[in-house]
PDB file of C-alpha atoms in Angstrom:
ATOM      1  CA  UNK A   1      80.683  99.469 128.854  1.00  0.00           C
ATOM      2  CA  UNK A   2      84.382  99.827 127.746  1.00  0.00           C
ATOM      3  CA  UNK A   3      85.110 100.036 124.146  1.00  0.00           C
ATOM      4  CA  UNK A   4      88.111  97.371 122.822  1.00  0.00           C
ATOM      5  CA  UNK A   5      90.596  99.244 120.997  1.00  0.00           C
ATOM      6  CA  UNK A   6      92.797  97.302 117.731  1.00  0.00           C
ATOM      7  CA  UNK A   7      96.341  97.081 118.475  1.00  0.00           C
ATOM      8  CA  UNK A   8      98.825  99.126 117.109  1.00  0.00           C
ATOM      9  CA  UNK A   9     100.324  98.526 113.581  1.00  0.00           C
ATOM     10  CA  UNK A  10     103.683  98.635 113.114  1.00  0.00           C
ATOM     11  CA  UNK A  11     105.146 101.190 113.186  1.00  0.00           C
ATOM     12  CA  UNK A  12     108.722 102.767 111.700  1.00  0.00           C
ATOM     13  CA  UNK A  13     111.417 104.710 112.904  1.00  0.00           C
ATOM     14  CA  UNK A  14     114.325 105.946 111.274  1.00  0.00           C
ATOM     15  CA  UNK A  15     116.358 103.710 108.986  1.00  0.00           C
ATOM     16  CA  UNK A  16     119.454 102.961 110.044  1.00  0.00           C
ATOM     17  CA  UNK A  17     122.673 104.407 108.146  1.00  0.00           C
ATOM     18  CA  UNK A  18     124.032 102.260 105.248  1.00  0.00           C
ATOM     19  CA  UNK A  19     120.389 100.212 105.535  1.00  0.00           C
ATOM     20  CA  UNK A  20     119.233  99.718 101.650  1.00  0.00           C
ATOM     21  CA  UNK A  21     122.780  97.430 100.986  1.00  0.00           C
ATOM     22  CA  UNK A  22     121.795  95.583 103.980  1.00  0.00           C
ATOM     23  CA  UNK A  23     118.657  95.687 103.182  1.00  0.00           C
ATOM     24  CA  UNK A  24     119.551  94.160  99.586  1.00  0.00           C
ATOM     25  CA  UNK A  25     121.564  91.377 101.493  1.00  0.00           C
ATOM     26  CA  UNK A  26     119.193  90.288 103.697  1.00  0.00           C
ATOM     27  CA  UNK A  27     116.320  90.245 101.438  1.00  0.00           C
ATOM     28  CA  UNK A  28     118.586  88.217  98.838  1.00  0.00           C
ATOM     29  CA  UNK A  29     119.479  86.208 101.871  1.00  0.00           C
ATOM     30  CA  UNK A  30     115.414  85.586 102.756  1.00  0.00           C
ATOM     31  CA  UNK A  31     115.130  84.610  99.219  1.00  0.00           C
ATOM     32  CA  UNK A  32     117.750  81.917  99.283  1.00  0.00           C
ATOM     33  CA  UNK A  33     116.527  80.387 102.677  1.00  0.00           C
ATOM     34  CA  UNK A  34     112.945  80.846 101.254  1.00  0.00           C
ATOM     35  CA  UNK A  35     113.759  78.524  97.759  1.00  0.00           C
ATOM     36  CA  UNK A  36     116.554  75.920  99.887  1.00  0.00           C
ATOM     37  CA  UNK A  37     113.133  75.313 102.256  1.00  0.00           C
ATOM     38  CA  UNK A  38     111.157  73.955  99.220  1.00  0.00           C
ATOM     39  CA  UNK A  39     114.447  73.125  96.907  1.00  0.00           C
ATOM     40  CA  UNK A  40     117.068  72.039  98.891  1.00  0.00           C
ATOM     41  CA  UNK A  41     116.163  70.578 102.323  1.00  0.00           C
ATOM     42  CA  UNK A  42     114.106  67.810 100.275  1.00  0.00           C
ATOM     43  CA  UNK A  43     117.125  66.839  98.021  1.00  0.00           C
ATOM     44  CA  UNK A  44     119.479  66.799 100.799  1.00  0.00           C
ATOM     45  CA  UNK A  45     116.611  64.577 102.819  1.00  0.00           C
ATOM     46  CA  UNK A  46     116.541  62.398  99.772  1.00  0.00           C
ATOM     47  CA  UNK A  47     120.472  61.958  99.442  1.00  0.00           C
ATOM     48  CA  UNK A  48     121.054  61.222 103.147  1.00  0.00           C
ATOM     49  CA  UNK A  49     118.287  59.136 102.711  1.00  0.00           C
ATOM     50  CA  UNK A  50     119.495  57.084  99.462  1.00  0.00           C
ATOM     51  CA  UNK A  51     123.107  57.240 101.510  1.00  0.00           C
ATOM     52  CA  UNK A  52     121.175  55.081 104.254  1.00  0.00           C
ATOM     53  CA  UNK A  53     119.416  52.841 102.354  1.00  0.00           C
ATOM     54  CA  UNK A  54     122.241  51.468 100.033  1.00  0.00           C
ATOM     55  CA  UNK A  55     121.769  48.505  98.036  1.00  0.00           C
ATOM     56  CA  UNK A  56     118.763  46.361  97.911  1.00  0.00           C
ATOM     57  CA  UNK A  57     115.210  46.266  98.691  1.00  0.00           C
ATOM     58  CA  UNK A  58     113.867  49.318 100.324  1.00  0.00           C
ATOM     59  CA  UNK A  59     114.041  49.845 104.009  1.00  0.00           C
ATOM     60  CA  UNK A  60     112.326  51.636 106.796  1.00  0.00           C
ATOM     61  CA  UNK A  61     115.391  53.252 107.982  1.00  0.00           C
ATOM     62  CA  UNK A  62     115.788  55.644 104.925  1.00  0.00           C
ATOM     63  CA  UNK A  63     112.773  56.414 105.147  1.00  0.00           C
ATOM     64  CA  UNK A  64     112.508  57.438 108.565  1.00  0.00           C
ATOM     65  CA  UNK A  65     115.817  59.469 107.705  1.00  0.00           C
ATOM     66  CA  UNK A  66     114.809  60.948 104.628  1.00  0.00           C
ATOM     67  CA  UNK A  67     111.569  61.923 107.141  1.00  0.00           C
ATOM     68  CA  UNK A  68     113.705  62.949 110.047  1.00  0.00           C
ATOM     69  CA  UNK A  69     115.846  65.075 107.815  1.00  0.00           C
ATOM     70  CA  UNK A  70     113.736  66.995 106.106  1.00  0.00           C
ATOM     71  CA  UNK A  71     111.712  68.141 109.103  1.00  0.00           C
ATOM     72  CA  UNK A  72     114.853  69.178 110.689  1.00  0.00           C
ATOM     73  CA  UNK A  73     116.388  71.349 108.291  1.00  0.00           C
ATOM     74  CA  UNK A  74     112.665  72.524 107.421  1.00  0.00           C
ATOM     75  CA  UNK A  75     112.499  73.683 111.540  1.00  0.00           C
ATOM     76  CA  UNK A  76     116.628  75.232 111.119  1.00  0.00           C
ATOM     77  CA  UNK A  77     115.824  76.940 107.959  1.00  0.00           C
ATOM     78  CA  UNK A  78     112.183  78.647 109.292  1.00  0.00           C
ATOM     79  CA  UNK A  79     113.876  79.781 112.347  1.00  0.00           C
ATOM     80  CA  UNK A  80     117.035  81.135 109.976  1.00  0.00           C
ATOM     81  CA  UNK A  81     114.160  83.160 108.263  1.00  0.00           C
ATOM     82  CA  UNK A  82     112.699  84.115 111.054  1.00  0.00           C
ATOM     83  CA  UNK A  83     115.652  86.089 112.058  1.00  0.00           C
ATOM     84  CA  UNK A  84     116.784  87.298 108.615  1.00  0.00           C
ATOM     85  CA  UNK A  85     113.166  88.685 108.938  1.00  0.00           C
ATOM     86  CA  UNK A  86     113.868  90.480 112.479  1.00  0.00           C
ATOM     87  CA  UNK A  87     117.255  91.712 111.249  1.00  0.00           C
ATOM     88  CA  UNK A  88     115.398  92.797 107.912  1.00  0.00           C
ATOM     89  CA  UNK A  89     113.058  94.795 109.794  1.00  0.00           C
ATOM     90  CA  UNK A  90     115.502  96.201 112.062  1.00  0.00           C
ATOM     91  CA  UNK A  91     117.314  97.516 109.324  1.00  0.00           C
ATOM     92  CA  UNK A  92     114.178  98.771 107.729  1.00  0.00           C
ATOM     93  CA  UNK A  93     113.609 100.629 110.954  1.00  0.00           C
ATOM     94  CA  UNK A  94     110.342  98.876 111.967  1.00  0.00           C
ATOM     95  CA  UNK A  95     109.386  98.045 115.083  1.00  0.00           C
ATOM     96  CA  UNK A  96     107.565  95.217 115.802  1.00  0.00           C
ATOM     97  CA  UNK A  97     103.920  96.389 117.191  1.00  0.00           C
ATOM     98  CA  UNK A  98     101.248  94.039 118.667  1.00  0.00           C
ATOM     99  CA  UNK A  99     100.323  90.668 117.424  1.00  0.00           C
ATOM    100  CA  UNK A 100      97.433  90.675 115.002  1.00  0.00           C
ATOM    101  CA  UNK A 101      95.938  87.662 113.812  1.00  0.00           C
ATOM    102  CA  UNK A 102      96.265  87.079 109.571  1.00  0.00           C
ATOM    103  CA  UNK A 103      93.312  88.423 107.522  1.00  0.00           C
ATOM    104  CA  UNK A 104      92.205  84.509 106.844  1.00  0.00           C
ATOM    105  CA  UNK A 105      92.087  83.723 110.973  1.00  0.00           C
ATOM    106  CA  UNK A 106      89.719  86.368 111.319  1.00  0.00           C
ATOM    107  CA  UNK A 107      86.039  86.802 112.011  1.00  0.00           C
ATOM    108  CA  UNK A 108      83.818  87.855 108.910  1.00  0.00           C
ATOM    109  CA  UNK A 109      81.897  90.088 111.550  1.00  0.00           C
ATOM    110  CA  UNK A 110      85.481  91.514 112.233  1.00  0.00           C
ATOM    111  CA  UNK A 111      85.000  93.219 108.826  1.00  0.00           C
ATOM    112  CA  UNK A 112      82.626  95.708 110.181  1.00  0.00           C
ATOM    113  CA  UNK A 113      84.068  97.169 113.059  1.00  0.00           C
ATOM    114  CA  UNK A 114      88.180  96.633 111.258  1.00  0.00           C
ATOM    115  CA  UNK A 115      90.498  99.491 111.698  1.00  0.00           C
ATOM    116  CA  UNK A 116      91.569 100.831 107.887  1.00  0.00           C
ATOM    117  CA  UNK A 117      94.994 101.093 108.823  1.00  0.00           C
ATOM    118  CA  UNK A 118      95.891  97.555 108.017  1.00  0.00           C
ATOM    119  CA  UNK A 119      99.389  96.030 108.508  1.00  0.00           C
ATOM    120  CA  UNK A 120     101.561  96.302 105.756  1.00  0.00           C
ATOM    121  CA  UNK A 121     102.402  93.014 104.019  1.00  0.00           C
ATOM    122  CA  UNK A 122     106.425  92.169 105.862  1.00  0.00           C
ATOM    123  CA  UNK A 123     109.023  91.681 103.231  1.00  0.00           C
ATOM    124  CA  UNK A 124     109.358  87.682 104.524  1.00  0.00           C
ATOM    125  CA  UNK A 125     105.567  86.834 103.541  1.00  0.00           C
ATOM    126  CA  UNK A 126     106.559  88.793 100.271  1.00  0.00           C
ATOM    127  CA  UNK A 127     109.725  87.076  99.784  1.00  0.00           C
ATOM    128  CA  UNK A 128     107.881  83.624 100.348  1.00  0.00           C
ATOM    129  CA  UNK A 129     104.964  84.440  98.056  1.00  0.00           C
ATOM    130  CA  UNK A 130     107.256  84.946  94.975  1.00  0.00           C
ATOM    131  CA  UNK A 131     109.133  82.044  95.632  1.00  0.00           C
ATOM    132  CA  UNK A 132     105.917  80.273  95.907  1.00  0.00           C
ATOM    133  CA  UNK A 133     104.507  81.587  92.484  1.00  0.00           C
ATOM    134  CA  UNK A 134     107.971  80.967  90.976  1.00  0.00           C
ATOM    135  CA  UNK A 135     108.148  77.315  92.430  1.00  0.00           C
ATOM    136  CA  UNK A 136     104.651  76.849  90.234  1.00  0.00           C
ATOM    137  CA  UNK A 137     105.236  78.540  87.403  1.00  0.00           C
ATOM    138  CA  UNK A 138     108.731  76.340  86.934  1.00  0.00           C
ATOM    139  CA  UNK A 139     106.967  73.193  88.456  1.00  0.00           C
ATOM    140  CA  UNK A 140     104.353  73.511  85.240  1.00  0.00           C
ATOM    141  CA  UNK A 141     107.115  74.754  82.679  1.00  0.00           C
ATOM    142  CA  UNK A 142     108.657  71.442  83.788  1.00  0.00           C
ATOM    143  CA  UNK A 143     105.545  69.610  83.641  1.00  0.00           C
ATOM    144  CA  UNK A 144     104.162  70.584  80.272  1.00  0.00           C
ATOM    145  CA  UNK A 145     107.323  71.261  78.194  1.00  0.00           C
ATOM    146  CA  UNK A 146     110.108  68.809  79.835  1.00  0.00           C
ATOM    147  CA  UNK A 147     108.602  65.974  81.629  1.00  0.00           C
ATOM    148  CA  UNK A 148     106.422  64.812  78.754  1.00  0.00           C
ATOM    149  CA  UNK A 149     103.174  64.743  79.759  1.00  0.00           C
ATOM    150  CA  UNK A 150     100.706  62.088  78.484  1.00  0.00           C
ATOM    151  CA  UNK A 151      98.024  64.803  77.395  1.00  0.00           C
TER     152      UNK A 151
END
């Protein structure tokens, strides 16, 4: 009976020269792309869509702009992220290893027989964590000081 073996983690060679700047820049860059996903593809859906609709009663073509808009820059700016991240990485001097599935996707009985040496947490799902927790932190600073709440 053959024994399954876990895939490799990634794994790192040596940094390139002059890598923490770009480091810096890229991960400033991730950040950016990371808050104009949540931030600024939605307002710019909303002004093409109010740039549509003009005058009058509502109509189904702003909507379906506002709708087609904000999926397409959501699809531009994921893939711009995506190779931020790869550049990132590259700089970092980590290759990529073998696809694992995310903790959540996993098994329970996986838990047993998992290998200790988990993958490291990438600096994109980092970057896009923060943002997250920063998006709801202002979203309820808003909420509770600014927007006057009825409670």
């Amino acid at each position: 009976m053959a024994t399954q073996t876990a895939p490799e983690p990634e794994t790192r060679a040596a940094p390139q020269e002059g890598s923490r700047i770009k480091r810096i820049v890229l991960a400033t860059l991730m950040a950016i792309v990371a808050v104009n996903i949540w931030t600024g593809s939605p307002l710019f859906a909303v002004w093409v869509g109010s740039k549509v609709q003009g005058d009058g009663p509502p109509k189904m073509g702003a909507l379906v702009a506002v709708i087609a808009v904000l999926g397409a820059l959501s699809f531009l700016l994921y893939q711009l992220m995506q190779r931020i991240g790869r550049a990132y990485d590259k700089a970092a001097g980590i290759r990529p290893g073998a696809r694992t599935h995310a903790p959540w996707m996993r098994s329970m009985r996986d838990d047993e027989k998992r290998d200790p040496s988990v993958r490291p947490v990438s600096a994109i799902e980092l970057i896009v964590v923060i943002s997250v927790i920063f998006a709801v932190i202002a979203f309820e600073i808003w909420f509770f000081f600014f927007a006057g709440a009825p409670f």
